[in-house]
């Protein structure tokens, strides 16, 4: 620790929704930390500087990380390897490299390969929205949300503790997990729901018998919720599905079997089967609310900025 700060200088690579939220969260909760940043997109760099997402935006990743104690890669999962490659030669010897990627095994492998001599501890704040880019971030994104840290075997406990303190300072609750288990859990709780949302919105927009105007006009709550999720960033989600392929295909297989069972229940008029499932799923929703993880609460993890947009 440096004084009571877990890290004195934090560099953020990728200044979109996650990178911007980390920057704003650090400014709000860890004043005194020096914040530098870089994004591959010049327009994003300019906007990040205007919004003050970090103290200083640099024209190269190497310059942004040169003096950092903690570097957080906030780029799409498929860009982690090249982002790590760009900083490898510029890092301070004792610097910790982490990330926020939505899948963990492939990122861990990419970072370990690109940064063989560096301390690397991957992480995933399970918090986000369907928005992306330098205008999407907000300081409260991580409040009361889980951040899953997936330390590789042999990781320094002191660095794990400092990374934990960092995320807790931003308002998150931290859980330590094995990367393979993370990928399995997130496949069912996050990745498959996004795949289903992309599918249902795609199916609705391809119908010949129902016009797109009707879909928009009569979209009741359920469909509207799916359209929010299906508006999520295409690059980010392409990379998530390609990087967590095995776990997603596994969960998709289970889901398809369960969907077939429901199809059969509807065909044969098996109301008991439908009623039993819907009763069980209602209980899951109630448990989530009791856990305090209900997004519907107006003050929950959302800024005015986001609620308005
Ligand atoms: N969107 C969400 O709700 C969540 C996303 N994540 C993860 O966070 C990461 C970032 O996602 P978002 O912030 O949502 O995306 P975003 O699209 O808002 O921001 C990503 C930024 O990375 C930049 N970038 C791409 N390649 C780069 C490179 N090689 N070097 C430097 N900058 C580069 C892009 O220009 C873009 O500004 C992804 O790995 C994603 O899986 C994690 C939790 C939630
Ligand atoms: O907007 C939503 O509903 C999300 O599910 C946000 C989200 C997206 C990706 C993650 O890895 C974590 C959270």
Short mmCIF file of C-alpha atoms and ligand atoms in Angstrom, two decimals:
data_model
loop_
_atom_site.label_atom_id
_atom_site.label_comp_id
_atom_site.label_asym_id
_atom_site.label_seq_id
_atom_site.Cartn_x
_atom_site.Cartn_y
_atom_site.Cartn_z
CA UNK A 1 0.00 0.00 0.00
CA UNK A 2 1.09 3.59 -0.60
CA UNK A 3 -0.17 5.52 2.41
CA UNK A 4 -3.77 4.32 2.54
CA UNK A 5 -4.02 4.04 -1.25
CA UNK A 6 -3.83 0.52 -2.72
CA UNK A 7 -2.04 1.95 -5.80
CA UNK A 8 -0.60 5.47 -6.18
CA UNK A 9 -0.76 5.59 -10.01
CA UNK A 10 -3.39 3.78 -12.07
CA UNK A 11 -3.30 3.60 -15.88
CA UNK A 12 -6.42 2.72 -17.87
CA UNK A 13 -6.11 1.31 -21.38
CA UNK A 14 -9.45 1.62 -23.24
CA UNK A 15 -11.56 4.63 -22.24
CA UNK A 16 -15.07 3.38 -23.06
CA UNK A 17 -17.89 2.43 -20.66
CA UNK A 18 -15.72 0.37 -18.32
CA UNK A 19 -12.49 2.38 -18.56
CA UNK A 20 -14.40 5.65 -18.15
CA UNK A 21 -16.32 4.31 -15.15
CA UNK A 22 -13.12 3.10 -13.48
CA UNK A 23 -11.56 6.53 -14.06
CA UNK A 24 -14.55 8.43 -12.67
CA UNK A 25 -14.85 5.96 -9.79
CA UNK A 26 -11.18 6.43 -8.86
CA UNK A 27 -11.53 10.24 -8.97
CA UNK A 28 -14.60 10.05 -6.74
CA UNK A 29 -13.38 7.48 -4.22
CA UNK A 30 -9.59 7.48 -4.32
CA UNK A 31 -8.59 11.13 -4.59
CA UNK A 32 -4.82 11.41 -4.64
CA UNK A 33 -4.38 8.54 -7.09
CA UNK A 34 -2.67 9.66 -10.31
CA UNK A 35 -4.75 8.54 -13.29
CA UNK A 36 -3.44 8.20 -16.82
CA UNK A 37 -5.09 6.67 -19.85
CA UNK A 38 -4.97 5.73 -23.50
CA UNK A 39 -7.47 4.58 -26.13
CA UNK A 40 -6.66 3.36 -29.64
CA UNK A 41 -9.35 5.63 -31.08
CA UNK A 42 -8.26 9.30 -31.36
CA UNK A 43 -11.84 10.61 -31.07
CA UNK A 44 -12.30 8.61 -27.85
CA UNK A 45 -9.02 10.00 -26.49
CA UNK A 46 -10.23 13.55 -27.19
CA UNK A 47 -13.63 12.96 -25.57
CA UNK A 48 -12.06 11.21 -22.57
CA UNK A 49 -9.85 14.26 -22.00
CA UNK A 50 -12.88 16.59 -22.30
CA UNK A 51 -14.89 14.56 -19.79
CA UNK A 52 -11.91 14.23 -17.43
CA UNK A 53 -12.16 10.43 -17.34
CA UNK A 54 -8.47 10.39 -16.33
CA UNK A 55 -6.03 13.14 -15.29
CA UNK A 56 -3.99 12.80 -18.46
CA UNK A 57 -4.66 11.08 -21.79
CA UNK A 58 -1.53 9.99 -23.67
CA UNK A 59 -1.10 9.43 -27.43
CA UNK A 60 0.39 5.95 -26.84
CA UNK A 61 -0.29 3.07 -24.45
CA UNK A 62 3.42 2.85 -23.57
CA UNK A 63 3.50 6.47 -22.34
CA UNK A 64 0.25 6.03 -20.36
CA UNK A 65 1.56 3.03 -18.39
CA UNK A 66 5.23 4.00 -17.97
CA UNK A 67 4.96 5.09 -14.32
CA UNK A 68 1.82 3.17 -13.28
CA UNK A 69 1.60 0.79 -10.30
CA UNK A 70 -1.65 -0.72 -11.59
CA UNK A 71 -2.62 -1.00 -15.27
CA UNK A 72 -6.21 -1.98 -16.06
CA UNK A 73 -6.96 -3.16 -19.58
CA UNK A 74 -10.52 -2.09 -20.43
CA UNK A 75 -10.60 -3.16 -24.08
CA UNK A 76 -12.73 -5.84 -25.80
CA UNK A 77 -11.62 -9.35 -24.86
CA UNK A 78 -10.31 -9.99 -28.38
CA UNK A 79 -8.04 -6.93 -28.13
CA UNK A 80 -6.43 -7.88 -24.77
CA UNK A 81 -3.42 -9.63 -26.34
CA UNK A 82 -2.49 -6.71 -28.60
CA UNK A 83 -3.11 -4.14 -25.85
CA UNK A 84 -0.84 -6.15 -23.52
CA UNK A 85 1.78 -6.44 -26.27
CA UNK A 86 1.82 -2.65 -26.68
CA UNK A 87 2.62 -2.03 -23.01
CA UNK A 88 4.96 -4.97 -22.32
CA UNK A 89 8.24 -3.11 -22.79
CA UNK A 90 7.10 0.08 -21.04
CA UNK A 91 5.82 -1.30 -17.71
CA UNK A 92 7.55 -0.62 -14.39
CA UNK A 93 9.07 -3.91 -13.13
CA UNK A 94 6.76 -4.15 -10.08
CA UNK A 95 3.56 -2.97 -11.79
CA UNK A 96 0.43 -5.10 -11.56
CA UNK A 97 -1.57 -5.66 -14.77
CA UNK A 98 -5.27 -6.43 -14.51
CA UNK A 99 -8.31 -6.16 -16.76
CA UNK A 100 -12.13 -6.02 -16.73
CA UNK A 101 -12.89 -8.56 -19.49
CA UNK A 102 -16.17 -10.50 -19.41
CA UNK A 103 -14.47 -13.86 -19.95
CA UNK A 104 -11.45 -14.91 -17.95
CA UNK A 105 -9.65 -18.07 -19.17
CA UNK A 106 -8.77 -16.72 -22.62
CA UNK A 107 -7.77 -13.32 -21.19
CA UNK A 108 -5.58 -14.96 -18.53
CA UNK A 109 -3.83 -16.96 -21.24
CA UNK A 110 -3.38 -13.92 -23.52
CA UNK A 111 -1.98 -11.74 -20.74
CA UNK A 112 0.35 -14.43 -19.37
CA UNK A 113 1.75 -14.97 -22.88
CA UNK A 114 2.20 -11.27 -23.68
CA UNK A 115 3.54 -10.36 -20.21
CA UNK A 116 5.65 -13.32 -19.02
CA UNK A 117 7.72 -11.24 -16.59
CA UNK A 118 4.90 -9.19 -15.08
CA UNK A 119 2.46 -9.71 -12.22
CA UNK A 120 -0.96 -10.32 -13.84
CA UNK A 121 -4.23 -10.75 -11.93
CA UNK A 122 -7.35 -10.74 -14.14
CA UNK A 123 -10.67 -9.42 -12.83
CA UNK A 124 -14.25 -8.93 -13.96
CA UNK A 125 -16.54 -6.31 -12.43
CA UNK A 126 -19.98 -7.79 -13.07
CA UNK A 127 -21.49 -4.41 -13.78
CA UNK A 128 -22.35 -2.69 -17.01
CA UNK A 129 -25.00 -1.41 -19.34
CA UNK A 130 -25.87 -1.74 -23.02
CA UNK A 131 -24.06 1.54 -23.74
CA UNK A 132 -20.46 1.90 -24.86
CA UNK A 133 -17.88 4.58 -25.62
CA UNK A 134 -16.36 7.50 -23.70
CA UNK A 135 -19.72 9.12 -22.90
CA UNK A 136 -21.20 5.99 -21.34
CA UNK A 137 -19.14 5.75 -18.14
CA UNK A 138 -20.30 6.87 -14.70
CA UNK A 139 -18.69 6.82 -11.24
CA UNK A 140 -21.34 4.71 -9.49
CA UNK A 141 -21.33 1.80 -11.96
CA UNK A 142 -19.62 -0.56 -9.51
CA UNK A 143 -21.55 0.36 -6.35
CA UNK A 144 -22.91 -2.77 -4.61
CA UNK A 145 -21.90 -4.90 -7.60
CA UNK A 146 -19.68 -7.98 -7.55
CA UNK A 147 -16.16 -7.88 -8.88
CA UNK A 148 -14.77 -11.36 -9.50
CA UNK A 149 -10.98 -11.63 -9.22
CA UNK A 150 -9.38 -14.71 -10.81
CA UNK A 151 -5.76 -14.89 -9.59
CA UNK A 152 -3.51 -17.34 -11.44
CA UNK A 153 -1.82 -20.03 -9.41
CA UNK A 154 1.03 -18.58 -7.38
CA UNK A 155 -0.24 -14.98 -7.51
CA UNK A 156 1.18 -12.75 -4.76
CA UNK A 157 -1.40 -12.58 -1.91
CA UNK A 158 -0.32 -8.99 -1.17
CA UNK A 159 -1.20 -7.96 -4.75
CA UNK A 160 -4.53 -9.81 -4.56
CA UNK A 161 -5.28 -7.90 -1.34
CA UNK A 162 -4.40 -4.55 -2.94
CA UNK A 163 -6.52 -5.27 -6.02
CA UNK A 164 -9.38 -6.28 -3.71
CA UNK A 165 -8.98 -3.01 -1.76
CA UNK A 166 -9.01 -1.07 -5.05
CA UNK A 167 -12.34 -2.54 -6.21
CA UNK A 168 -13.87 -2.23 -2.75
CA UNK A 169 -12.93 1.46 -2.75
CA UNK A 170 -14.97 1.80 -5.96
CA UNK A 171 -17.97 0.32 -4.12
CA UNK A 172 -17.77 -3.27 -5.34
CA UNK A 173 -18.01 -6.53 -3.38
CA UNK A 174 -15.13 -8.81 -4.27
CA UNK A 175 -15.16 -12.57 -4.78
CA UNK A 176 -12.09 -14.67 -5.61
CA UNK A 177 -12.80 -17.41 -8.13
CA UNK A 178 -11.08 -19.87 -10.42
CA UNK A 179 -11.10 -18.59 -14.03
CA UNK A 180 -12.69 -21.77 -15.45
CA UNK A 181 -15.53 -21.63 -12.92
CA UNK A 182 -16.01 -17.91 -13.63
CA UNK A 183 -16.47 -18.67 -17.32
CA UNK A 184 -19.06 -21.37 -16.60
CA UNK A 185 -21.06 -19.20 -14.17
CA UNK A 186 -21.01 -16.15 -16.44
CA UNK A 187 -21.95 -18.26 -19.48
CA UNK A 188 -25.36 -18.94 -17.91
CA UNK A 189 -25.91 -15.68 -16.00
CA UNK A 190 -24.69 -13.19 -18.60
CA UNK A 191 -23.49 -14.59 -21.92
CA UNK A 192 -26.46 -16.87 -22.72
CA UNK A 193 -29.02 -14.16 -21.79
CA UNK A 194 -27.31 -11.83 -24.26
CA UNK A 195 -27.36 -14.53 -26.95
CA UNK A 196 -31.07 -15.09 -26.35
CA UNK A 197 -31.77 -11.34 -26.53
CA UNK A 198 -29.83 -10.99 -29.80
CA UNK A 199 -31.77 -13.96 -31.20
CA UNK A 200 -35.28 -12.89 -30.23
CA UNK A 201 -34.81 -9.32 -31.46
CA UNK A 202 -33.27 -10.65 -34.69
CA UNK A 203 -36.14 -13.10 -35.17
CA UNK A 204 -38.75 -10.38 -34.57
CA UNK A 205 -37.10 -8.02 -37.03
CA UNK A 206 -36.93 -10.74 -39.73
CA UNK A 207 -40.63 -11.70 -39.61
CA UNK A 208 -42.53 -11.34 -42.88
CA UNK A 209 -45.99 -11.53 -41.30
CA UNK A 210 -45.48 -8.83 -38.65
CA UNK A 211 -44.04 -5.48 -39.68
CA UNK A 212 -41.09 -3.88 -37.92
CA UNK A 213 -43.39 -0.94 -37.13
CA UNK A 214 -45.77 -3.27 -35.30
CA UNK A 215 -42.91 -4.85 -33.36
CA UNK A 216 -41.81 -1.41 -32.16
CA UNK A 217 -45.35 -0.11 -31.51
CA UNK A 218 -46.60 -3.11 -29.55
CA UNK A 219 -43.43 -4.11 -27.75
CA UNK A 220 -44.59 -4.84 -24.23
CA UNK A 221 -42.27 -4.99 -21.24
CA UNK A 222 -40.66 -8.34 -22.03
CA UNK A 223 -39.60 -7.52 -25.57
CA UNK A 224 -38.47 -4.03 -24.60
CA UNK A 225 -36.12 -5.54 -21.98
CA UNK A 226 -34.66 -7.83 -24.65
CA UNK A 227 -34.10 -4.88 -27.03
CA UNK A 228 -32.08 -3.07 -24.36
CA UNK A 229 -29.75 -6.03 -23.97
CA UNK A 230 -29.63 -6.63 -27.76
CA UNK A 231 -28.43 -3.03 -28.19
CA UNK A 232 -25.16 -3.97 -26.46
CA UNK A 233 -21.85 -3.38 -28.24
CA UNK A 234 -21.37 -5.77 -31.22
CA UNK A 235 -17.56 -5.91 -31.02
CA UNK A 236 -17.54 -6.59 -27.30
CA UNK A 237 -20.12 -9.38 -27.52
CA UNK A 238 -18.65 -10.99 -30.64
CA UNK A 239 -15.42 -11.31 -28.65
CA UNK A 240 -17.17 -12.67 -25.53
CA UNK A 241 -18.85 -15.51 -27.46
CA UNK A 242 -15.70 -16.43 -29.38
CA UNK A 243 -13.54 -16.36 -26.24
CA UNK A 244 -15.92 -18.31 -23.97
CA UNK A 245 -16.97 -20.72 -26.71
CA UNK A 246 -16.92 -24.03 -24.76
CA UNK A 247 -18.90 -22.83 -21.72
CA UNK A 248 -21.43 -20.97 -23.88
CA UNK A 249 -21.98 -23.99 -26.16
CA UNK A 250 -22.38 -26.18 -23.08
CA UNK A 251 -25.04 -23.91 -21.57
CA UNK A 252 -26.72 -23.45 -24.97
CA UNK A 253 -27.07 -27.23 -25.26
CA UNK A 254 -28.78 -27.39 -21.84
CA UNK A 255 -30.98 -24.43 -22.72
CA UNK A 256 -32.06 -25.98 -26.05
CA UNK A 257 -33.08 -29.19 -24.27
CA UNK A 258 -35.14 -27.26 -21.72
CA UNK A 259 -36.74 -25.18 -24.48
CA UNK A 260 -37.71 -28.39 -26.30
CA UNK A 261 -39.32 -29.69 -23.10
CA UNK A 262 -41.39 -26.48 -22.86
CA UNK A 263 -42.33 -26.76 -26.52
CA UNK A 264 -43.62 -30.29 -25.83
CA UNK A 265 -45.55 -29.13 -22.73
CA UNK A 266 -47.32 -26.45 -24.77
CA UNK A 267 -48.06 -28.85 -27.65
CA UNK A 268 -49.58 -31.47 -25.30
CA UNK A 269 -51.39 -28.97 -23.09
CA UNK A 270 -49.32 -29.91 -20.03
CA UNK A 271 -50.33 -26.94 -17.88
CA UNK A 272 -48.79 -28.48 -14.73
CA UNK A 273 -45.32 -28.53 -16.32
CA UNK A 274 -45.65 -24.86 -17.31
CA UNK A 275 -47.04 -23.86 -13.92
CA UNK A 276 -44.29 -25.73 -12.02
CA UNK A 277 -41.49 -24.12 -14.02
CA UNK A 278 -42.95 -20.62 -13.77
CA UNK A 279 -43.36 -21.06 -9.99
CA UNK A 280 -39.72 -22.08 -9.63
CA UNK A 281 -38.46 -19.19 -11.77
CA UNK A 282 -40.50 -16.66 -9.80
CA UNK A 283 -38.70 -17.86 -6.66
CA UNK A 284 -35.33 -17.19 -8.34
CA UNK A 285 -36.36 -13.59 -9.04
CA UNK A 286 -37.45 -13.16 -5.41
CA UNK A 287 -34.07 -14.44 -4.18
CA UNK A 288 -32.26 -11.91 -6.38
CA UNK A 289 -34.35 -9.08 -4.93
CA UNK A 290 -33.76 -10.33 -1.36
CA UNK A 291 -30.00 -10.40 -2.12
CA UNK A 292 -30.29 -6.69 -2.91
CA UNK A 293 -29.32 -7.13 -6.57
CA UNK A 294 -32.50 -5.75 -8.13
CA UNK A 295 -31.75 -3.34 -10.98
CA UNK A 296 -35.29 -1.98 -10.81
CA UNK A 297 -34.51 -0.02 -7.67
CA UNK A 298 -34.25 3.58 -8.91
CA UNK A 299 -30.99 4.36 -7.12
CA UNK A 300 -29.29 1.09 -7.90
CA UNK A 301 -25.98 1.39 -9.72
CA UNK A 302 -27.36 3.91 -12.17
CA UNK A 303 -26.41 7.52 -12.65
CA UNK A 304 -28.88 10.21 -13.66
CA UNK A 305 -26.81 10.36 -16.81
CA UNK A 306 -27.60 6.73 -17.60
CA UNK A 307 -31.18 6.78 -16.44
CA UNK A 308 -31.83 9.69 -18.80
CA UNK A 309 -30.12 8.05 -21.75
N1 LIG B 1 -20.17 -3.28 -21.37
C1 LIG B 1 -20.35 -3.88 -20.23
O1 LIG B 1 -21.46 -3.85 -19.70
C2 LIG B 1 -19.22 -4.61 -19.58
C3 LIG B 1 -18.03 -4.84 -20.25
N2 LIG B 1 -17.01 -5.53 -19.65
C4 LIG B 1 -15.76 -5.76 -20.38
O2 LIG B 1 -15.08 -4.53 -20.41
C5 LIG B 1 -14.27 -4.42 -21.57
C6 LIG B 1 -14.55 -3.08 -22.22
O3 LIG B 1 -15.91 -3.00 -22.56
P1 LIG B 1 -16.67 -1.60 -22.69
O4 LIG B 1 -16.00 -0.57 -21.87
O5 LIG B 1 -18.09 -1.90 -22.50
O6 LIG B 1 -16.41 -1.30 -24.23
P2 LIG B 1 -16.30 0.12 -24.97
O7 LIG B 1 -16.51 -0.18 -26.42
O8 LIG B 1 -17.17 1.11 -24.32
O9 LIG B 1 -14.77 0.53 -24.73
C7 LIG B 1 -13.70 -0.21 -25.22
C8 LIG B 1 -12.63 0.78 -25.69
O10 LIG B 1 -11.43 0.07 -25.99
C9 LIG B 1 -10.79 0.74 -27.07
N3 LIG B 1 -9.81 -0.19 -27.65
C10 LIG B 1 -10.03 -1.27 -28.44
N4 LIG B 1 -8.85 -1.88 -28.71
C11 LIG B 1 -7.88 -1.18 -28.08
C12 LIG B 1 -6.47 -1.31 -27.95
N5 LIG B 1 -5.80 -2.33 -28.52
N6 LIG B 1 -5.79 -0.39 -27.22
C13 LIG B 1 -6.44 0.64 -26.64
N7 LIG B 1 -7.78 0.83 -26.73
C14 LIG B 1 -8.48 -0.08 -27.42
C15 LIG B 1 -11.94 1.13 -27.99
O11 LIG B 1 -11.56 2.18 -28.85
C16 LIG B 1 -13.01 1.53 -26.96
O12 LIG B 1 -12.98 2.93 -26.72
C17 LIG B 1 -14.59 -5.64 -22.42
O13 LIG B 1 -13.56 -6.61 -22.28
C18 LIG B 1 -15.89 -6.17 -21.83
O14 LIG B 1 -16.00 -7.57 -21.97
C19 LIG B 1 -17.09 -5.95 -18.34
C20 LIG B 1 -18.23 -5.71 -17.61
C21 LIG B 1 -19.38 -5.05 -18.19
O1 LIG B 2 -26.51 -4.38 -19.26
C1 LIG B 2 -26.66 -5.52 -18.80
O2 LIG B 2 -27.76 -6.02 -18.59
C2 LIG B 2 -25.47 -6.35 -18.51
O3 LIG B 2 -25.56 -7.54 -18.44
C3 LIG B 2 -24.18 -5.63 -18.30
C4 LIG B 2 -22.97 -6.49 -18.30
C5 LIG B 2 -22.41 -6.89 -19.50
C6 LIG B 2 -21.25 -7.63 -19.50
C7 LIG B 2 -20.67 -8.02 -18.32
O4 LIG B 2 -19.54 -8.76 -18.36
C8 LIG B 2 -21.21 -7.64 -17.12
C9 LIG B 2 -22.37 -6.88 -17.11
#
